[in-house]
């Protein structure tokens, strides 16, 4: 039985794959970082993960 434990970050331009057990969950979606979870508001930067240019 395969259980999904990883998902792509729900942040649209974000390429990160997040582990559901560690992801930041918001509105039923999973994000790789607080910045992504908050929709990259005012003072949020990209998630800072290597190779990810989201912001
Ligand atoms: Zn990311
Ligand atoms: Zn993001």
PDB file of N, CA, C and O and ligand atoms in Angstrom:
ATOM      1  N   UNK A   1       0.844  -1.197   0.000  1.00  0.00           N
ATOM      2  CA  UNK A   1       0.000   0.000   0.000  1.00  0.00           C
ATOM      3  C   UNK A   1       0.876   1.242   0.000  1.00  0.00           C
ATOM      4  O   UNK A   1       1.715   1.421   0.870  1.00  0.00           O
ATOM      5  N   UNK A   2       0.664   2.048  -0.972  1.00  0.00           N
ATOM      6  CA  UNK A   2       1.491   3.244  -1.088  1.00  0.00           C
ATOM      7  C   UNK A   2       0.809   4.428  -0.421  1.00  0.00           C
ATOM      8  O   UNK A   2      -0.327   4.753  -0.717  1.00  0.00           O
ATOM      9  N   UNK A   3       1.550   5.020   0.466  1.00  0.00           N
ATOM     10  CA  UNK A   3       1.032   6.219   1.110  1.00  0.00           C
ATOM     11  C   UNK A   3       1.848   7.403   0.619  1.00  0.00           C
ATOM     12  O   UNK A   3       3.068   7.348   0.601  1.00  0.00           O
ATOM     13  N   UNK A   4       1.145   8.426   0.218  1.00  0.00           N
ATOM     14  CA  UNK A   4       1.855   9.611  -0.247  1.00  0.00           C
ATOM     15  C   UNK A   4       2.394  10.365   0.949  1.00  0.00           C
ATOM     16  O   UNK A   4       1.646  10.763   1.832  1.00  0.00           O
ATOM     17  N   UNK A   5       3.690  10.547   0.970  1.00  0.00           N
ATOM     18  CA  UNK A   5       4.280  11.278   2.094  1.00  0.00           C
ATOM     19  C   UNK A   5       4.954  12.560   1.643  1.00  0.00           C
ATOM     20  O   UNK A   5       5.365  13.360   2.453  1.00  0.00           O
ATOM     21  N   UNK A   6       5.056  12.718   0.332  1.00  0.00           N
ATOM     22  CA  UNK A   6       5.694  13.923  -0.171  1.00  0.00           C
ATOM     23  C   UNK A   6       4.829  14.570  -1.235  1.00  0.00           C
ATOM     24  O   UNK A   6       4.156  13.896  -2.006  1.00  0.00           O
ATOM     25  N   UNK A   7       4.870  15.868  -1.263  1.00  0.00           N
ATOM     26  CA  UNK A   7       4.097  16.609  -2.246  1.00  0.00           C
ATOM     27  C   UNK A   7       4.910  17.805  -2.699  1.00  0.00           C
ATOM     28  O   UNK A   7       5.780  18.289  -1.988  1.00  0.00           O
ATOM     29  N   UNK A   8       4.555  18.320  -3.853  1.00  0.00           N
ATOM     30  CA  UNK A   8       5.170  19.568  -4.276  1.00  0.00           C
ATOM     31  C   UNK A   8       4.585  20.671  -3.410  1.00  0.00           C
ATOM     32  O   UNK A   8       3.409  20.664  -3.087  1.00  0.00           O
ATOM     33  N   UNK A   9       5.434  21.633  -3.066  1.00  0.00           N
ATOM     34  CA  UNK A   9       4.951  22.790  -2.322  1.00  0.00           C
ATOM     35  C   UNK A   9       3.800  23.442  -3.088  1.00  0.00           C
ATOM     36  O   UNK A   9       3.862  23.591  -4.306  1.00  0.00           O
ATOM     37  N   UNK A  10       2.762  23.825  -2.360  1.00  0.00           N
ATOM     38  CA  UNK A  10       1.573  24.396  -3.009  1.00  0.00           C
ATOM     39  C   UNK A  10       1.828  25.787  -3.568  1.00  0.00           C
ATOM     40  O   UNK A  10       1.012  26.313  -4.322  1.00  0.00           O
ATOM     41  N   UNK A  11       2.940  26.375  -3.226  1.00  0.00           N
ATOM     42  CA  UNK A  11       3.311  27.665  -3.790  1.00  0.00           C
ATOM     43  C   UNK A  11       3.595  27.483  -5.280  1.00  0.00           C
ATOM     44  O   UNK A  11       4.434  26.673  -5.658  1.00  0.00           O
ATOM     45  N   UNK A  12       2.884  28.203  -6.088  1.00  0.00           N
ATOM     46  CA  UNK A  12       2.904  27.980  -7.530  1.00  0.00           C
ATOM     47  C   UNK A  12       4.307  27.949  -8.157  1.00  0.00           C
ATOM     48  O   UNK A  12       4.643  26.995  -8.851  1.00  0.00           O
ATOM     49  N   UNK A  13       5.131  28.963  -7.976  1.00  0.00           N
ATOM     50  CA  UNK A  13       6.450  28.944  -8.623  1.00  0.00           C
ATOM     51  C   UNK A  13       7.485  28.114  -7.867  1.00  0.00           C
ATOM     52  O   UNK A  13       8.626  27.994  -8.306  1.00  0.00           O
ATOM     53  N   UNK A  14       7.093  27.579  -6.783  1.00  0.00           N
ATOM     54  CA  UNK A  14       8.044  26.853  -5.944  1.00  0.00           C
ATOM     55  C   UNK A  14       8.205  25.426  -6.446  1.00  0.00           C
ATOM     56  O   UNK A  14       7.215  24.765  -6.760  1.00  0.00           O
ATOM     57  N   UNK A  15       9.437  24.994  -6.513  1.00  0.00           N
ATOM     58  CA  UNK A  15       9.721  23.664  -7.053  1.00  0.00           C
ATOM     59  C   UNK A  15       9.981  22.632  -5.975  1.00  0.00           C
ATOM     60  O   UNK A  15      10.269  21.487  -6.263  1.00  0.00           O
ATOM     61  N   UNK A  16       9.900  23.057  -4.749  1.00  0.00           N
ATOM     62  CA  UNK A  16      10.295  22.167  -3.661  1.00  0.00           C
ATOM     63  C   UNK A  16       9.321  21.011  -3.453  1.00  0.00           C
ATOM     64  O   UNK A  16       8.121  21.160  -3.617  1.00  0.00           O
ATOM     65  N   UNK A  17       9.885  19.897  -3.096  1.00  0.00           N
ATOM     66  CA  UNK A  17       9.078  18.756  -2.684  1.00  0.00           C
ATOM     67  C   UNK A  17       9.135  18.733  -1.163  1.00  0.00           C
ATOM     68  O   UNK A  17      10.204  18.756  -0.577  1.00  0.00           O
ATOM     69  N   UNK A  18       7.976  18.721  -0.557  1.00  0.00           N
ATOM     70  CA  UNK A  18       7.939  18.763   0.893  1.00  0.00           C
ATOM     71  C   UNK A  18       7.430  17.454   1.474  1.00  0.00           C
ATOM     72  O   UNK A  18       6.560  16.797   0.922  1.00  0.00           O
ATOM     73  N   UNK A  19       8.014  17.116   2.596  1.00  0.00           N
ATOM     74  CA  UNK A  19       7.566  15.952   3.330  1.00  0.00           C
ATOM     75  C   UNK A  19       6.334  16.380   4.134  1.00  0.00           C
ATOM     76  O   UNK A  19       6.392  17.332   4.900  1.00  0.00           O
ATOM     77  N   UNK A  20       5.252  15.699   3.931  1.00  0.00           N
ATOM     78  CA  UNK A  20       4.001  16.105   4.569  1.00  0.00           C
ATOM     79  C   UNK A  20       4.116  16.184   6.080  1.00  0.00           C
ATOM     80  O   UNK A  20       3.536  17.057   6.715  1.00  0.00           O
ATOM     81  N   UNK A  21       4.904  15.330   6.649  1.00  0.00           N
ATOM     82  CA  UNK A  21       5.046  15.348   8.097  1.00  0.00           C
ATOM     83  C   UNK A  21       5.800  16.578   8.590  1.00  0.00           C
ATOM     84  O   UNK A  21       5.729  16.941   9.752  1.00  0.00           O
ATOM     85  N   UNK A  22       6.538  17.230   7.690  1.00  0.00           N
ATOM     86  CA  UNK A  22       7.319  18.398   8.088  1.00  0.00           C
ATOM     87  C   UNK A  22       6.807  19.674   7.442  1.00  0.00           C
ATOM     88  O   UNK A  22       7.237  20.764   7.789  1.00  0.00           O
ATOM     89  N   UNK A  23       5.925  19.539   6.492  1.00  0.00           N
ATOM     90  CA  UNK A  23       5.467  20.698   5.750  1.00  0.00           C
ATOM     91  C   UNK A  23       4.644  21.642   6.613  1.00  0.00           C
ATOM     92  O   UNK A  23       4.093  21.255   7.637  1.00  0.00           O
ATOM     93  N   UNK A  24       4.589  22.874   6.188  1.00  0.00           N
ATOM     94  CA  UNK A  24       3.714  23.838   6.830  1.00  0.00           C
ATOM     95  C   UNK A  24       2.363  23.738   6.159  1.00  0.00           C
ATOM     96  O   UNK A  24       2.243  23.937   4.947  1.00  0.00           O
ATOM     97  N   UNK A  25       1.382  23.383   6.942  1.00  0.00           N
ATOM     98  CA  UNK A  25       0.066  23.135   6.388  1.00  0.00           C
ATOM     99  C   UNK A  25      -0.818  24.353   6.569  1.00  0.00           C
ATOM    100  O   UNK A  25      -0.901  24.923   7.648  1.00  0.00           O
ATOM    101  N   UNK A  26      -1.451  24.737   5.496  1.00  0.00           N
ATOM    102  CA  UNK A  26      -2.334  25.886   5.569  1.00  0.00           C
ATOM    103  C   UNK A  26      -3.465  25.701   4.565  1.00  0.00           C
ATOM    104  O   UNK A  26      -3.211  25.417   3.397  1.00  0.00           O
ATOM    105  N   UNK A  27      -4.677  25.854   5.034  1.00  0.00           N
ATOM    106  CA  UNK A  27      -5.845  25.691   4.182  1.00  0.00           C
ATOM    107  C   UNK A  27      -5.832  24.372   3.413  1.00  0.00           C
ATOM    108  O   UNK A  27      -6.193  24.308   2.246  1.00  0.00           O
ATOM    109  N   UNK A  28      -5.354  23.347   4.057  1.00  0.00           N
ATOM    110  CA  UNK A  28      -5.360  22.026   3.445  1.00  0.00           C
ATOM    111  C   UNK A  28      -4.295  21.800   2.400  1.00  0.00           C
ATOM    112  O   UNK A  28      -4.290  20.794   1.702  1.00  0.00           O
ATOM    113  N   UNK A  29      -3.368  22.771   2.305  1.00  0.00           N
ATOM    114  CA  UNK A  29      -2.291  22.610   1.347  1.00  0.00           C
ATOM    115  C   UNK A  29      -0.964  22.594   2.091  1.00  0.00           C
ATOM    116  O   UNK A  29      -0.865  23.049   3.228  1.00  0.00           O
ATOM    117  N   UNK A  30       0.039  22.100   1.421  1.00  0.00           N
ATOM    118  CA  UNK A  30       1.322  21.937   2.077  1.00  0.00           C
ATOM    119  C   UNK A  30       2.367  22.832   1.444  1.00  0.00           C
ATOM    120  O   UNK A  30       2.506  22.895   0.231  1.00  0.00           O
ATOM    121  N   UNK A  31       3.130  23.474   2.311  1.00  0.00           N
ATOM    122  CA  UNK A  31       4.140  24.418   1.843  1.00  0.00           C
ATOM    123  C   UNK A  31       5.490  24.081   2.448  1.00  0.00           C
ATOM    124  O   UNK A  31       5.591  23.529   3.535  1.00  0.00           O
ATOM    125  N   UNK A  32       6.531  24.488   1.726  1.00  0.00           N
ATOM    126  CA  UNK A  32       7.878  24.173   2.188  1.00  0.00           C
ATOM    127  C   UNK A  32       8.385  25.155   3.234  1.00  0.00           C
ATOM    128  O   UNK A  32       9.348  24.880   3.928  1.00  0.00           O
ATOM    129  N   UNK A  33       7.766  26.319   3.328  1.00  0.00           N
ATOM    130  CA  UNK A  33       8.269  27.322   4.257  1.00  0.00           C
ATOM    131  C   UNK A  33       7.169  28.290   4.656  1.00  0.00           C
ATOM    132  O   UNK A  33       6.116  28.354   4.012  1.00  0.00           O
ATOM    133  N   UNK A  34       7.425  29.034   5.710  1.00  0.00           N
ATOM    134  CA  UNK A  34       6.444  30.034   6.161  1.00  0.00           C
ATOM    135  C   UNK A  34       6.181  31.063   5.072  1.00  0.00           C
ATOM    136  O   UNK A  34       5.066  31.522   4.883  1.00  0.00           O
ATOM    137  N   UNK A  35       7.242  31.446   4.388  1.00  0.00           N
ATOM    138  CA  UNK A  35       7.099  32.433   3.327  1.00  0.00           C
ATOM    139  C   UNK A  35       6.114  31.978   2.273  1.00  0.00           C
ATOM    140  O   UNK A  35       5.237  32.724   1.851  1.00  0.00           O
ATOM    141  N   UNK A  36       6.237  30.758   1.872  1.00  0.00           N
ATOM    142  CA  UNK A  36       5.319  30.209   0.877  1.00  0.00           C
ATOM    143  C   UNK A  36       3.903  30.115   1.439  1.00  0.00           C
ATOM    144  O   UNK A  36       2.936  30.455   0.771  1.00  0.00           O
ATOM    145  N   UNK A  37       3.795  29.677   2.668  1.00  0.00           N
ATOM    146  CA  UNK A  37       2.483  29.500   3.276  1.00  0.00           C
ATOM    147  C   UNK A  37       1.732  30.814   3.396  1.00  0.00           C
ATOM    148  O   UNK A  37       0.506  30.858   3.342  1.00  0.00           O
ATOM    149  N   UNK A  38       2.490  31.899   3.563  1.00  0.00           N
ATOM    150  CA  UNK A  38       1.847  33.209   3.706  1.00  0.00           C
ATOM    151  C   UNK A  38       1.689  33.914   2.373  1.00  0.00           C
ATOM    152  O   UNK A  38       1.339  35.088   2.309  1.00  0.00           O
ATOM    153  N   UNK A  39       1.977  33.196   1.307  1.00  0.00           N
ATOM    154  CA  UNK A  39       1.785  33.781  -0.020  1.00  0.00           C
ATOM    155  C   UNK A  39       2.834  34.805  -0.385  1.00  0.00           C
ATOM    156  O   UNK A  39       2.631  35.640  -1.252  1.00  0.00           O
ATOM    157  N   UNK A  40       3.975  34.744   0.279  1.00  0.00           N
ATOM    158  CA  UNK A  40       5.065  35.673  -0.007  1.00  0.00           C
ATOM    159  C   UNK A  40       4.595  37.129   0.110  1.00  0.00           C
ATOM    160  O   UNK A  40       4.665  37.900  -0.834  1.00  0.00           O
ATOM    161  N   UNK A  41       4.096  37.427   1.250  1.00  0.00           N
ATOM    162  CA  UNK A  41       3.656  38.793   1.530  1.00  0.00           C
ATOM    163  C   UNK A  41       4.827  39.740   1.737  1.00  0.00           C
ATOM    164  O   UNK A  41       5.974  39.390   1.505  1.00  0.00           O
ATOM    165  N   UNK A  42       4.480  40.907   2.201  1.00  0.00           N
ATOM    166  CA  UNK A  42       5.416  42.015   2.378  1.00  0.00           C
ATOM    167  C   UNK A  42       6.878  41.684   2.635  1.00  0.00           C
ATOM    168  O   UNK A  42       7.734  41.993   1.832  1.00  0.00           O
ATOM    169  N   UNK A  43       7.144  41.112   3.775  1.00  0.00           N
ATOM    170  CA  UNK A  43       8.560  40.891   4.071  1.00  0.00           C
ATOM    171  C   UNK A  43       8.958  39.439   3.975  1.00  0.00           C
ATOM    172  O   UNK A  43       9.863  38.977   4.648  1.00  0.00           O
ATOM    173  N   UNK A  44       8.284  38.700   3.124  1.00  0.00           N
ATOM    174  CA  UNK A  44       8.703  37.319   2.983  1.00  0.00           C
ATOM    175  C   UNK A  44       9.595  37.158   1.757  1.00  0.00           C
ATOM    176  O   UNK A  44       9.370  37.741   0.707  1.00  0.00           O
ATOM    177  N   UNK A  45      10.611  36.403   1.952  1.00  0.00           N
ATOM    178  CA  UNK A  45      11.519  36.123   0.847  1.00  0.00           C
ATOM    179  C   UNK A  45      11.162  34.760   0.290  1.00  0.00           C
ATOM    180  O   UNK A  45      10.213  34.130   0.734  1.00  0.00           O
ATOM    181  N   UNK A  46      11.956  34.339  -0.650  1.00  0.00           N
ATOM    182  CA  UNK A  46      11.749  32.982  -1.147  1.00  0.00           C
ATOM    183  C   UNK A  46      12.017  31.991  -0.033  1.00  0.00           C
ATOM    184  O   UNK A  46      12.486  32.358   1.034  1.00  0.00           O
ATOM    185  N   UNK A  47      11.723  30.778  -0.288  1.00  0.00           N
ATOM    186  CA  UNK A  47      11.885  29.777   0.758  1.00  0.00           C
ATOM    187  C   UNK A  47      13.342  29.540   1.081  1.00  0.00           C
ATOM    188  O   UNK A  47      13.682  29.007   2.118  1.00  0.00           O
ATOM    189  N   UNK A  48      14.231  29.958   0.174  1.00  0.00           N
ATOM    190  CA  UNK A  48      15.661  29.840   0.439  1.00  0.00           C
ATOM    191  C   UNK A  48      16.241  28.487   0.101  1.00  0.00           C
ATOM    192  O   UNK A  48      17.423  28.239   0.318  1.00  0.00           O
ATOM    193  N   UNK A  49      15.437  27.627  -0.419  1.00  0.00           N
ATOM    194  CA  UNK A  49      15.956  26.315  -0.776  1.00  0.00           C
ATOM    195  C   UNK A  49      16.758  26.364  -2.057  1.00  0.00           C
ATOM    196  O   UNK A  49      16.436  27.122  -2.974  1.00  0.00           O
ATOM    197  N   UNK A  50      17.770  25.586  -2.116  1.00  0.00           N
ATOM    198  CA  UNK A  50      18.645  25.560  -3.269  1.00  0.00           C
ATOM    199  C   UNK A  50      17.871  25.275  -4.547  1.00  0.00           C
ATOM    200  O   UNK A  50      17.096  24.334  -4.617  1.00  0.00           O
ATOM    201  N   UNK A  51      18.055  26.126  -5.517  1.00  0.00           N
ATOM    202  CA  UNK A  51      17.434  25.904  -6.810  1.00  0.00           C
ATOM    203  C   UNK A  51      16.012  26.409  -6.905  1.00  0.00           C
ATOM    204  O   UNK A  51      15.389  26.342  -7.950  1.00  0.00           O
ATOM    205  N   UNK A  52      15.497  26.943  -5.810  1.00  0.00           N
ATOM    206  CA  UNK A  52      14.116  27.426  -5.827  1.00  0.00           C
ATOM    207  C   UNK A  52      14.128  28.951  -5.919  1.00  0.00           C
ATOM    208  O   UNK A  52      14.741  29.611  -5.109  1.00  0.00           O
ATOM    209  N   UNK A  53      13.444  29.474  -6.876  1.00  0.00           N
ATOM    210  CA  UNK A  53      13.435  30.928  -7.082  1.00  0.00           C
ATOM    211  C   UNK A  53      12.116  31.567  -6.698  1.00  0.00           C
ATOM    212  O   UNK A  53      11.820  32.681  -7.099  1.00  0.00           O
ATOM    213  N   UNK A  54      11.319  30.887  -5.971  1.00  0.00           N
ATOM    214  CA  UNK A  54      10.038  31.472  -5.608  1.00  0.00           C
ATOM    215  C   UNK A  54      10.224  32.644  -4.662  1.00  0.00           C
ATOM    216  O   UNK A  54      11.175  32.699  -3.908  1.00  0.00           O
ATOM    217  N   UNK A  55       9.335  33.588  -4.732  1.00  0.00           N
ATOM    218  CA  UNK A  55       9.372  34.741  -3.834  1.00  0.00           C
ATOM    219  C   UNK A  55       8.090  35.538  -4.016  1.00  0.00           C
ATOM    220  O   UNK A  55       7.300  35.231  -4.917  1.00  0.00           O
TER     221      UNK A  55
HETATM  222 ZN1  LIG B   1      10.584  26.384  -2.099  1.00  0.00          ZN
HETATM  223 ZN1  LIG B   2       7.200  29.836  -2.399  1.00  0.00          ZN
END
